[in-house]
Coordinates of C-alpha atoms in Angstrom, one line a residue:
X1 CA 23.3 10.8 -18.8
X2 CA 19.9 9.1 -19.5
X3 CA 18.0 8.0 -16.5
X4 CA 16.0 4.8 -16.6
X5 CA 13.5 6.3 -14.3
X6 CA 10.9 8.4 -15.5
X7 CA 10.4 9.9 -11.9
X8 CA 12.8 11.5 -9.3
X9 CA 12.5 9.2 -6.3
X10 CA 15.6 10.6 -4.2
X11 CA 13.6 13.3 -2.4
X12 CA 10.5 10.9 -1.7
X13 CA 13.0 8.3 -0.2
X14 CA 15.0 10.6 1.5
X15 CA 12.1 12.5 3.3
X16 CA 10.1 9.1 4.0
X17 CA 13.8 7.6 5.8
X18 CA 14.3 11.1 7.8
X19 CA 10.6 10.6 9.2
X20 CA 10.5 6.7 9.5
X21 CA 13.1 5.8 12.0
X22 CA 13.6 9.1 14.2
X23 CA 15.4 7.3 17.1
X24 CA 18.9 5.9 17.1
X25 CA 19.4 2.3 17.3
X26 CA 21.5 0.6 20.1
X27 CA 22.7 -3.0 20.6
X28 CA 19.5 -4.0 22.2
X29 CA 16.9 -2.7 19.7
X30 CA 15.6 -5.0 17.2
X31 CA 17.0 -5.1 13.8
X32 CA 15.9 -2.1 11.8
X33 CA 15.9 0.0 15.1
X34 CA 12.8 1.1 16.9
X35 CA 11.3 3.2 14.3
X36 CA 8.7 2.3 11.6
X37 CA 11.1 0.1 9.6
X38 CA 12.0 -1.8 12.5
X39 CA 8.5 -2.3 13.8
X40 CA 7.6 -3.2 10.1
X41 CA 10.5 -6.0 10.2
X42 CA 9.5 -7.1 13.2
X43 CA 6.1 -7.8 11.9
X44 CA 7.2 -9.8 9.1
X45 CA 10.0 -11.8 10.7
X46 CA 8.0 -13.3 13.5
X47 CA 4.7 -13.7 12.1
X48 CA 2.7 -11.1 14.1
X49 CA 1.0 -9.6 10.8
X50 CA -0.9 -12.9 10.4
X51 CA -1.5 -14.1 13.8
X52 CA -2.1 -11.3 15.8
X53 CA -5.5 -10.6 17.3
X54 CA -7.7 -9.0 14.6
X55 CA -10.2 -9.8 11.6
X56 CA -10.1 -10.3 8.2
X57 CA -11.0 -7.7 5.4
X58 CA -12.1 -8.2 1.8
X59 CA -11.7 -5.2 -0.6
X60 CA -13.0 -4.6 -4.1
X61 CA -11.9 -1.7 -5.9
X62 CA -14.1 -1.3 -9.2
X63 CA -12.7 2.0 -10.4
X64 CA -9.6 4.2 -11.0
X65 CA -9.6 7.8 -12.3
X66 CA -6.0 8.5 -14.2
X67 CA -4.8 12.1 -13.7
X68 CA -3.4 11.8 -17.5
X69 CA -5.7 9.7 -19.3
X70 CA -4.3 7.7 -22.1
X71 CA -5.9 5.5 -25.1
X72 CA -3.9 2.7 -23.7
X73 CA -5.3 2.8 -20.5
X74 CA -7.9 0.1 -19.5
X75 CA -10.2 -0.3 -16.9
X76 CA -8.6 -0.9 -13.6
X77 CA -10.4 -3.3 -10.9
X78 CA -8.6 -4.9 -7.9
X79 CA -9.7 -7.4 -5.1
X80 CA -7.7 -7.7 -2.1
X81 CA -7.8 -9.8 1.2
X82 CA -6.2 -8.0 4.5
X83 CA -5.7 -9.2 8.0
X84 CA -6.4 -6.2 10.3
X85 CA -4.9 -6.6 13.4
X86 CA -6.4 -4.7 16.6
X87 CA -3.3 -2.5 17.0
X88 CA -3.9 -0.8 13.7
X89 CA -1.3 -3.0 11.7
X90 CA -2.5 -4.9 8.7
X91 CA -1.0 -7.4 6.0
X92 CA -2.6 -8.4 2.9
X93 CA -2.6 -9.2 -0.7
X94 CA -4.1 -8.1 -4.0
X95 CA -4.8 -9.1 -7.5
X96 CA -5.5 -6.6 -9.9
X97 CA -5.6 -5.8 -13.6
X98 CA -3.2 -2.9 -14.2
X99 CA -3.9 0.2 -16.3
X100 CA -2.7 -1.6 -19.3
X101 CA -4.6 -5.0 -19.0
X102 CA -2.0 -7.0 -17.6
X103 CA -2.9 -9.3 -14.2
X104 CA -1.0 -8.0 -11.4
X105 CA -0.3 -8.5 -7.7
X106 CA 0.6 -6.7 -4.9
X107 CA 1.6 -8.1 -1.3
X108 CA 2.1 -5.4 1.7
X109 CA 2.4 -4.4 5.4
X110 CA 0.9 -1.4 6.5
X111 CA -1.3 0.4 9.2
X112 CA -4.9 2.1 9.4
X113 CA -5.1 5.1 11.6
X114 CA -8.6 5.4 12.8
X115 CA -10.3 8.4 14.2
X116 CA -8.4 10.8 12.1
X117 CA -8.6 14.5 13.2
X118 CA -10.9 13.3 16.0
X119 CA -13.5 12.2 13.3
X120 CA -14.5 8.5 14.3
X121 CA -15.4 7.5 10.9
X122 CA -12.6 9.2 9.0
X123 CA -9.2 7.1 8.7
X124 CA -6.0 7.1 6.8
X125 CA -4.4 3.9 5.7
X126 CA -0.8 3.3 4.1
X127 CA 0.7 0.1 2.7
X128 CA 4.3 -0.6 1.5
X129 CA 5.2 -4.0 -0.3
X130 CA 6.2 -5.7 -3.3
X131 CA 4.5 -5.6 -6.7
X132 CA 4.2 -7.5 -9.7
X133 CA 3.1 -6.7 -13.1
X134 CA 3.9 -4.3 -15.9
X135 CA 6.2 -6.2 -18.0
X136 CA 7.1 -6.2 -21.7
X137 CA 6.5 -2.9 -23.1
X138 CA 4.9 -1.5 -19.8
X139 CA 7.9 -2.2 -17.6
X140 CA 9.2 1.4 -17.5
X141 CA 5.4 2.6 -16.1
X142 CA 6.4 1.9 -12.5
X143 CA 10.1 2.7 -11.1
X144 CA 12.6 0.3 -9.9
X145 CA 11.1 -2.9 -11.9
X146 CA 13.2 -5.6 -12.4
X147 CA 11.6 -8.5 -14.4
X148 CA 7.9 -7.1 -13.5
X149 CA 8.9 -6.9 -9.7
X150 CA 9.0 -3.6 -8.1
X151 CA 8.4 -1.7 -4.8
X152 CA 5.0 -0.5 -4.4
X153 CA 3.2 1.9 -1.7
X154 CA -0.2 3.0 -1.5
X155 CA -1.9 5.9 0.8
X156 CA -5.7 6.1 1.4
X157 CA -8.5 8.2 3.1
X158 CA -11.4 6.4 4.1
X159 CA -14.8 6.5 5.8
X160 CA -16.1 4.0 7.8
X161 CA -19.7 3.4 6.6
X162 CA -20.5 1.2 9.3
X163 CA -19.3 -1.6 11.8
X164 CA -17.9 -3.7 8.9
X165 CA -17.9 -1.5 5.8
X166 CA -15.6 1.4 4.4
X167 CA -14.9 3.2 1.3
X168 CA -11.5 4.5 0.7
X169 CA -9.8 6.7 -2.0
X170 CA -6.4 5.3 -2.8
X171 CA -3.8 7.4 -4.3
X172 CA -1.9 5.5 -7.1
X173 CA 1.7 7.5 -7.0
X174 CA 1.0 10.3 -9.4
X175 CA -1.1 8.4 -11.8
X176 CA -4.5 7.9 -10.7
X177 CA -7.0 7.6 -7.7
X178 CA -8.7 4.5 -6.9
X179 CA -12.0 3.8 -5.1
X180 CA -12.1 0.7 -3.0
X181 CA -15.0 -0.8 -1.0
X182 CA -14.3 -3.2 1.8
X183 CA -16.2 -5.6 4.3
X184 CA -14.7 -6.7 7.4
X185 CA -15.3 -10.2 8.7
X186 CA -15.6 -9.4 12.7

């Protein structure tokens, strides 16, 4: 049988689900339970992602380095606007040109974990959401792509350069690393 997806995702999603919601849901628990999935659903459904106390962040990613370069690859640039809540949650949207020059977008929720390993400027950030792009002959370059729409997820490690600026490296699946600079409007 020929699998339409280029990468096996079963182990990834299984490990994600096992670690995301470790508590059992009861009738009094919110939809999705008390774990990460339930907390994320709560933020989406009640508008906390945009209304909670926090600040806005503008991010620019001028460069991506592919792990397996191809002649088809073009320069990747991204521009994002995020709402960073004081409790670490964030929500945002990004416009970018994908590796094949197609205009693409990503809307997402996530979290920024500061003071990683007790180091004040070091942080870890994750996001998950919906991506649009990778159409036509490039539709198989991302998994679970339906008419250009696919799930998206990013993880990144960053350094707070000052009160309002930071630099971060995002892991783009198994395809590339992207450098991002951001400015916080506090």
